[in-house]
Tab-separated table of C-alpha atoms in Angstrom:
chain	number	residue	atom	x	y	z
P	996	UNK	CA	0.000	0.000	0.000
P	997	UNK	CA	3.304	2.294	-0.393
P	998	UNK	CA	1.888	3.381	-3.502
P	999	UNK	CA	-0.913	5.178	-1.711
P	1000	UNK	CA	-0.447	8.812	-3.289
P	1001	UNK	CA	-0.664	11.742	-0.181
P	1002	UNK	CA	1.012	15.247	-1.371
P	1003	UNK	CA	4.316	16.401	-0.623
P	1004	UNK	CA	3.703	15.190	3.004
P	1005	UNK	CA	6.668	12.372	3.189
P	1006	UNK	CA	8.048	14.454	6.599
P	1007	UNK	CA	4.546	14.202	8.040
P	1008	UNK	CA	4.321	10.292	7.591
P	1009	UNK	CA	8.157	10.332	9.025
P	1010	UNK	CA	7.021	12.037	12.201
P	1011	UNK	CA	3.819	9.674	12.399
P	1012	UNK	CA	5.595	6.986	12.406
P	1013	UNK	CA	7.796	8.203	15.649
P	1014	UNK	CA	4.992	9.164	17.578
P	1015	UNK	CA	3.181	7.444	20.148
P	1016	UNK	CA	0.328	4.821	19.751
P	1017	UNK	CA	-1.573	6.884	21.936
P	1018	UNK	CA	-1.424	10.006	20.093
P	1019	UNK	CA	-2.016	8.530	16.830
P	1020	UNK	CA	-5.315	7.024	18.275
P	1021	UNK	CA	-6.383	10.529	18.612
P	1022	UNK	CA	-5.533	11.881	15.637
P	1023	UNK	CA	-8.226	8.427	14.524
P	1024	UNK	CA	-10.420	9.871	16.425
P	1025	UNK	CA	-10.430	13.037	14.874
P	1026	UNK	CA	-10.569	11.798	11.364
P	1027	UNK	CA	-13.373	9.174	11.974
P	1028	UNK	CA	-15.384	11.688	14.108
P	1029	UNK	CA	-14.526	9.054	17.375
P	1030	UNK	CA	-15.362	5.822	15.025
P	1031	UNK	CA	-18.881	7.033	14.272
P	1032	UNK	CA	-17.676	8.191	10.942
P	1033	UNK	CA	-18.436	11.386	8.595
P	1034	UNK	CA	-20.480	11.692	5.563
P	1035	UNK	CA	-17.162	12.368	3.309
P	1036	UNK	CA	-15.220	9.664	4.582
P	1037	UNK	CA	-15.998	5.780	3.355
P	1038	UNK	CA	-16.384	2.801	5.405
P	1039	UNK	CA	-13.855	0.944	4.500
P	1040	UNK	CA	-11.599	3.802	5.291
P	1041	UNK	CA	-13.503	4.223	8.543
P	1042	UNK	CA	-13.032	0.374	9.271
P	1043	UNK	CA	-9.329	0.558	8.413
P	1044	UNK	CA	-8.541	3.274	11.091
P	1045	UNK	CA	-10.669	2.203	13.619
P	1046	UNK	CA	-9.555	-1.852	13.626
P	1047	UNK	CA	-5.878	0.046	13.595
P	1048	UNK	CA	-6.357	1.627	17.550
P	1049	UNK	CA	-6.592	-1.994	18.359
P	1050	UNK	CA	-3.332	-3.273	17.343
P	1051	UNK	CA	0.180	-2.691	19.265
P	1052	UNK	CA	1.513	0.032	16.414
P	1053	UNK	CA	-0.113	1.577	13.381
P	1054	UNK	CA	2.110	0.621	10.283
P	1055	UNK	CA	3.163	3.194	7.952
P	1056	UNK	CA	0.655	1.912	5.208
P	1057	UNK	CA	-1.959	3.251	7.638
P	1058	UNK	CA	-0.402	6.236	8.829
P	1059	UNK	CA	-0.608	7.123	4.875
P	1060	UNK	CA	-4.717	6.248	4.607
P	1061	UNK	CA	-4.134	8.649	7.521
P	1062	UNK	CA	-2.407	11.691	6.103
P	1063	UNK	CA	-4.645	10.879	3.093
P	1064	UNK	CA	-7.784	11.796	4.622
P	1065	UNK	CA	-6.534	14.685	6.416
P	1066	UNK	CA	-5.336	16.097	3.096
P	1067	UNK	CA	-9.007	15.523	1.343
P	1068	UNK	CA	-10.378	17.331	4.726
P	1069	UNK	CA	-8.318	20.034	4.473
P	1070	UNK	CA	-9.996	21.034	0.662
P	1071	UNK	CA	-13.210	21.550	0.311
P	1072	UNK	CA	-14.838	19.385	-1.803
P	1073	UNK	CA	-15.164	20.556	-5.042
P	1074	UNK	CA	-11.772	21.468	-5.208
P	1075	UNK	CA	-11.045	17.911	-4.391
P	1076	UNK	CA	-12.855	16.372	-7.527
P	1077	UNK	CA	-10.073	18.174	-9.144
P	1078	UNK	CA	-7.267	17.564	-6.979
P	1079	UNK	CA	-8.149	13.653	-6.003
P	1080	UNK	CA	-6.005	13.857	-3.099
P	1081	UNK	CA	-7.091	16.969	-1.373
P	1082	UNK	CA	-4.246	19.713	0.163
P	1083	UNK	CA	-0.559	19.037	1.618
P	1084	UNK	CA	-0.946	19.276	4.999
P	1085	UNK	CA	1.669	22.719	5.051
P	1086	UNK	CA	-1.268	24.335	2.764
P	1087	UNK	CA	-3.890	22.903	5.621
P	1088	UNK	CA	-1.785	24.637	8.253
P	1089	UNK	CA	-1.405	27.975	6.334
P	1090	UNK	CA	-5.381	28.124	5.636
P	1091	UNK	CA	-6.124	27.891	9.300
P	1092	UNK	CA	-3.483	30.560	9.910
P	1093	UNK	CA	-5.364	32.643	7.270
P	1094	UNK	CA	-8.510	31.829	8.963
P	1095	UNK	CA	-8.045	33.281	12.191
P	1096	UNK	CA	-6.333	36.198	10.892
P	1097	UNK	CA	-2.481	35.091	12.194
P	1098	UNK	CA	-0.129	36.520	10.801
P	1099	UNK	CA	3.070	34.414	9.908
P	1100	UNK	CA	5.557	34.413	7.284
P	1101	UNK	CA	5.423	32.111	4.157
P	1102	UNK	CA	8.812	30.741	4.672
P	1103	UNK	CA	8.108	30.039	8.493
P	1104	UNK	CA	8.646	26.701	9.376
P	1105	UNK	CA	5.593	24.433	9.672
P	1106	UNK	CA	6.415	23.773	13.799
P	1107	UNK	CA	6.911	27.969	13.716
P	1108	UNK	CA	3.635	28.210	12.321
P	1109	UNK	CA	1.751	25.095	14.651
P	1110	UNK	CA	3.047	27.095	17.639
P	1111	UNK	CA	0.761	29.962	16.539
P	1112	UNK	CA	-1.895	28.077	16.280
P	1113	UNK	CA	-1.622	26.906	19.227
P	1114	UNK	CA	-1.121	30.365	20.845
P	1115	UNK	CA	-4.178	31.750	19.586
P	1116	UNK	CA	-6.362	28.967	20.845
P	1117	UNK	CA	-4.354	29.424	24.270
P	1118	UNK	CA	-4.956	33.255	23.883
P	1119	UNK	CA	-8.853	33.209	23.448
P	1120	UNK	CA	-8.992	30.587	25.984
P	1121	UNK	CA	-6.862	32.787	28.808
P	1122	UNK	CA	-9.441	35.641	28.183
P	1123	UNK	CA	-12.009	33.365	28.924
P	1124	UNK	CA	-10.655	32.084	32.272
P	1125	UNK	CA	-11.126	33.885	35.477
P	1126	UNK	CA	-8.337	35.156	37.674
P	1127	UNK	CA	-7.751	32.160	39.896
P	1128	UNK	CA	-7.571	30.000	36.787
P	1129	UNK	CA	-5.244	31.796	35.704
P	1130	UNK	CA	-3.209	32.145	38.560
P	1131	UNK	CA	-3.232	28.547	39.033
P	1132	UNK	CA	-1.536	27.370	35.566
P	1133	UNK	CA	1.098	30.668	36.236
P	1134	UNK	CA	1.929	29.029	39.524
P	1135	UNK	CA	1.928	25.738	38.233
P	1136	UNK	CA	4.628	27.082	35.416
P	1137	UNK	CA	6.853	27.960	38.171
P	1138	UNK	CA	5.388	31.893	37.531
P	1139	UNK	CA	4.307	34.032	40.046
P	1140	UNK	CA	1.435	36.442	38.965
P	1141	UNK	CA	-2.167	37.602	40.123
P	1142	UNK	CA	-3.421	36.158	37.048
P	1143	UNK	CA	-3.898	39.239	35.166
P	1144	UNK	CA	-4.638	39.657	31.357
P	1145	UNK	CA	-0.917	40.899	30.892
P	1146	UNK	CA	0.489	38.130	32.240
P	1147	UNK	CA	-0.074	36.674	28.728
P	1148	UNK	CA	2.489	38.953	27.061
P	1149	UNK	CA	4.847	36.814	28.970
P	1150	UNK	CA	3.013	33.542	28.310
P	1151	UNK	CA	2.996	33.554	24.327
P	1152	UNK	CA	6.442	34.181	23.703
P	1153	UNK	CA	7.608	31.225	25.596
P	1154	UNK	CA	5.878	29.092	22.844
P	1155	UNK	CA	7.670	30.101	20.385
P	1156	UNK	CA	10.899	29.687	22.086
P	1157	UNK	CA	10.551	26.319	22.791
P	1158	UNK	CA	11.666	24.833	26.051
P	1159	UNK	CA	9.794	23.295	29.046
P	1160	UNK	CA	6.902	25.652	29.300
P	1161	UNK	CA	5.849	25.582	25.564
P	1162	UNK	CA	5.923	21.552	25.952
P	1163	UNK	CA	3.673	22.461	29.050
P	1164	UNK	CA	0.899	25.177	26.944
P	1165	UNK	CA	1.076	22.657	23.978
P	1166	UNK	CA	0.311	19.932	26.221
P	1167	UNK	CA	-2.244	21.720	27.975
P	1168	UNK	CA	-3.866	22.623	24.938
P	1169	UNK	CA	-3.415	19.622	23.028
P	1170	UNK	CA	-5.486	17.665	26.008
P	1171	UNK	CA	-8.088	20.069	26.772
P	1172	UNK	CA	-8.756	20.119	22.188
P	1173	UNK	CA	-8.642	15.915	23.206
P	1174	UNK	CA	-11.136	16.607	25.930
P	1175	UNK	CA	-13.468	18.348	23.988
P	1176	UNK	CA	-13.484	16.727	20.413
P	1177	UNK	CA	-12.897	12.590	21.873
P	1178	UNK	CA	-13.807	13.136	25.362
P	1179	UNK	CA	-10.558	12.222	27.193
P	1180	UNK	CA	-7.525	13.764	27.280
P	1181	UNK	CA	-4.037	12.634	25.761
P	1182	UNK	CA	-1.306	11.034	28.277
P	1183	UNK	CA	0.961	13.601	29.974
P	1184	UNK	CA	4.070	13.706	32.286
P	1185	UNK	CA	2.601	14.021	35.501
P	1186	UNK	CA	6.086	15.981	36.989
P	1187	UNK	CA	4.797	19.428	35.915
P	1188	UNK	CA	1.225	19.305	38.069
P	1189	UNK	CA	-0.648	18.541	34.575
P	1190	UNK	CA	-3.714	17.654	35.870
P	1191	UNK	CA	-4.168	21.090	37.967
P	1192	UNK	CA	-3.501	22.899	35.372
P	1193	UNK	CA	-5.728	20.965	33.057
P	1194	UNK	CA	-8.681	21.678	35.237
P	1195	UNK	CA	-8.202	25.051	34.952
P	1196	UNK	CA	-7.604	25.362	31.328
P	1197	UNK	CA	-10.584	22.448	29.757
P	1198	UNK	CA	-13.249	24.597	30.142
P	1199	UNK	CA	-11.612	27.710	28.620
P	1200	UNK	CA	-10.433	25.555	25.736
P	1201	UNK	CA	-13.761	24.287	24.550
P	1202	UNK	CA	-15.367	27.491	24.900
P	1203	UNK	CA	-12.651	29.579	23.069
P	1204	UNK	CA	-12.924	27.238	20.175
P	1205	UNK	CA	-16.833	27.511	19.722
P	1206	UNK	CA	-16.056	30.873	20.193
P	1207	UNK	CA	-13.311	30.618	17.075
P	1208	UNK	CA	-15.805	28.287	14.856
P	1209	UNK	CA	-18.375	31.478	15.428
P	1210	UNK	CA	-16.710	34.034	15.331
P	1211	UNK	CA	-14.474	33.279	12.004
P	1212	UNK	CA	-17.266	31.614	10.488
P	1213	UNK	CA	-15.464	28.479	10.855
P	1214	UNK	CA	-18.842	25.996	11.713
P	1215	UNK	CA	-17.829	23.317	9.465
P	1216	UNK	CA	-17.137	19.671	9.181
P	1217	UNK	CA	-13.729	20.286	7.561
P	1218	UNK	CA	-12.425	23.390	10.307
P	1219	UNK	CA	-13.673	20.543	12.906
P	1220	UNK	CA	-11.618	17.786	11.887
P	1221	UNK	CA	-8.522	20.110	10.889
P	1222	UNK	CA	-7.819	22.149	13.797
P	1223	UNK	CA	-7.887	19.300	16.111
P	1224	UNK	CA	-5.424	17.765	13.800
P	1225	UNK	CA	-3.292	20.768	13.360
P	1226	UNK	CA	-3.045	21.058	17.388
P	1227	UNK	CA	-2.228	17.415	18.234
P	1228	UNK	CA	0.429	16.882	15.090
P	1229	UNK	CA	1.887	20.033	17.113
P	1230	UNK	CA	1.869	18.077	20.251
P	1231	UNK	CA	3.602	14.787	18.432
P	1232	UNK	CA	6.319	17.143	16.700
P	1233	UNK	CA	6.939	19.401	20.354
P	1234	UNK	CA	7.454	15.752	22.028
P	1235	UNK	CA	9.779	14.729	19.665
P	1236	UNK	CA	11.766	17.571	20.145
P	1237	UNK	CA	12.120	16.727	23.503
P	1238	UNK	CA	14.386	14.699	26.521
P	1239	UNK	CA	14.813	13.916	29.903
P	1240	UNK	CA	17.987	15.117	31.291
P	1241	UNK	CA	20.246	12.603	32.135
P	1242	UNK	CA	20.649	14.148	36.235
P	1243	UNK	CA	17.232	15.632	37.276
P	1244	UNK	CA	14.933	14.044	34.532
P	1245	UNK	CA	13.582	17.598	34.076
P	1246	UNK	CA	12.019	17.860	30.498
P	1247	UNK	CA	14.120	19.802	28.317
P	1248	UNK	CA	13.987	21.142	24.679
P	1249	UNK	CA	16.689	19.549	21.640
P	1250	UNK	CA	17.826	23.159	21.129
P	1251	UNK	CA	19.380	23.762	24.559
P	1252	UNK	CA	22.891	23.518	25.098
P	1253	UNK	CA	22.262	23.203	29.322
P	1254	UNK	CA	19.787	21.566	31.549
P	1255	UNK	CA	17.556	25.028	32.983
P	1256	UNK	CA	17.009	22.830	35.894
P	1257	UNK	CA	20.250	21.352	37.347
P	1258	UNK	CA	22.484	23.093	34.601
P	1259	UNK	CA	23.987	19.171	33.443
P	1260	UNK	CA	25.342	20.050	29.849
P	1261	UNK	CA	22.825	18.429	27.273
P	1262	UNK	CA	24.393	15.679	25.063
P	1263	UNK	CA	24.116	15.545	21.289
P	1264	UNK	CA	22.177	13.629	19.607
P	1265	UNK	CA	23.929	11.284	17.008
């Protein structure tokens, strides 16, 4: 089934086929509307991915049936009698930047780009949250604050930067899109106080996106299977950018030279 044609998306398959079981099952999830299936995708499709969660591993012949269907979502149909296979999943990414009005340069770099994303959906949602909800994730990300609106001028940046606390917000965000869309939440390292902060953020998520599917006019089938997508391929490519160090087993980022925990120089990967 190699010869399954998907668009200019080899990378994507490559970091599929890295990722974890578990996130993979959600990304199922998302495509086969939690097994109950969608009007544009076919049952034997449907049966494929869904008999897949049940096995140890999803094999890369899968993972392309996979990337296939999220490239025919991310078209709309018409355009896809034309196109047979739909959008490359970089051209998926830049139409929900365009979307919700984010601005981000063309030659940005797809994980640049997913980290906006997941920004604004972590911006709308902070508005939404009270001040003790928000004090409660900025304590539990080691930052002390009243839980003011400003605080998020400090907030965004970090996900950009990458590091320990954007691997925390595109956890966060990541599980509380999980919550909403599947109805359970993706597994997490339970070092950082996850599940606190969780609590705090899972209602904020799922109201900020109806609030994005309203207020960009986004109330579709295709926008509903996407973003979820968009957010937890962001979650699978932040993890594999990520270690334990070797002393303190403090989660650290590939593009750190030091441990910000215990300082322990960070080896090279081969």
């Amino acid at each position: 089934m190699n010869n399954i044609d998907i668009k200019n998306d080899q990378q994507l398959i490559d970091l599929l086929c890295n990722a974890d079981k578990n996130d993979l099952d959600l990304l199922i999830d998302y495509i086969t509307d939690n097994g109950k299936g969608r009007l544009s995708l076919s049952s034997s499709v449907k049966t494929l991915l869904v008999s897949a969660k049940e096995l140890n591993e999803i094999d890369e012949d899968t993972l392309r049936v996979l990337a296939r269907e999220l490239q025919l979502y991310g078209g709309n149909s018409f355009v896809n009698l034309f196109r047979g296979n739909g959008v490359d999943y970089a051209e998926i990414v830049d139409d929900v930047l365009g979307r919700l009005k984010i601005p981000a340069q063309k030659s940005a770099s797809l994980a640049r780009k997913e980290n906006l994303i997941i920004s604004k959906v972590f911006e709308n949602a902070w508005e939404k949250m009270s001040a003790a909800q928000r004090k409660e994730i900025l304590d539990s990300l080691g930052m002390k604050s009243t839980g003011s609106l400003e605080a998020l001028s400090v907030l965004l940046p970090r996900i950009g930067l990458g590091g320990i606390a954007a691997y925390q917000i595109t956890a966060l965000v990541a599980s509380s899109v999980a919550s909403m869309a599947a109805g359970r939440v993706i597994p997490m390292v339970a070092s950082f106080g996850a599940g606190r902060m969780l609590g705090a953020l899972a209602g904020p998520i799922g109201i900020a996106l109806t609030g994005l599917y309203s207020a960009y006019d986004l109330a579709s089938p295709a926008f509903r299977v996407t973003l979820p997508c968009i957010v937890q391929i962001a979650w699978i490519r932040m993890k594999s950018s990520q270690h334990l160090c070797g002393n303190c087993s403090n989660q650290i980022d590939d593009s750190v030279k030091f441990c910000p925990q215990c300082g322990t120089p960070v080896e090279e990967k081969s």
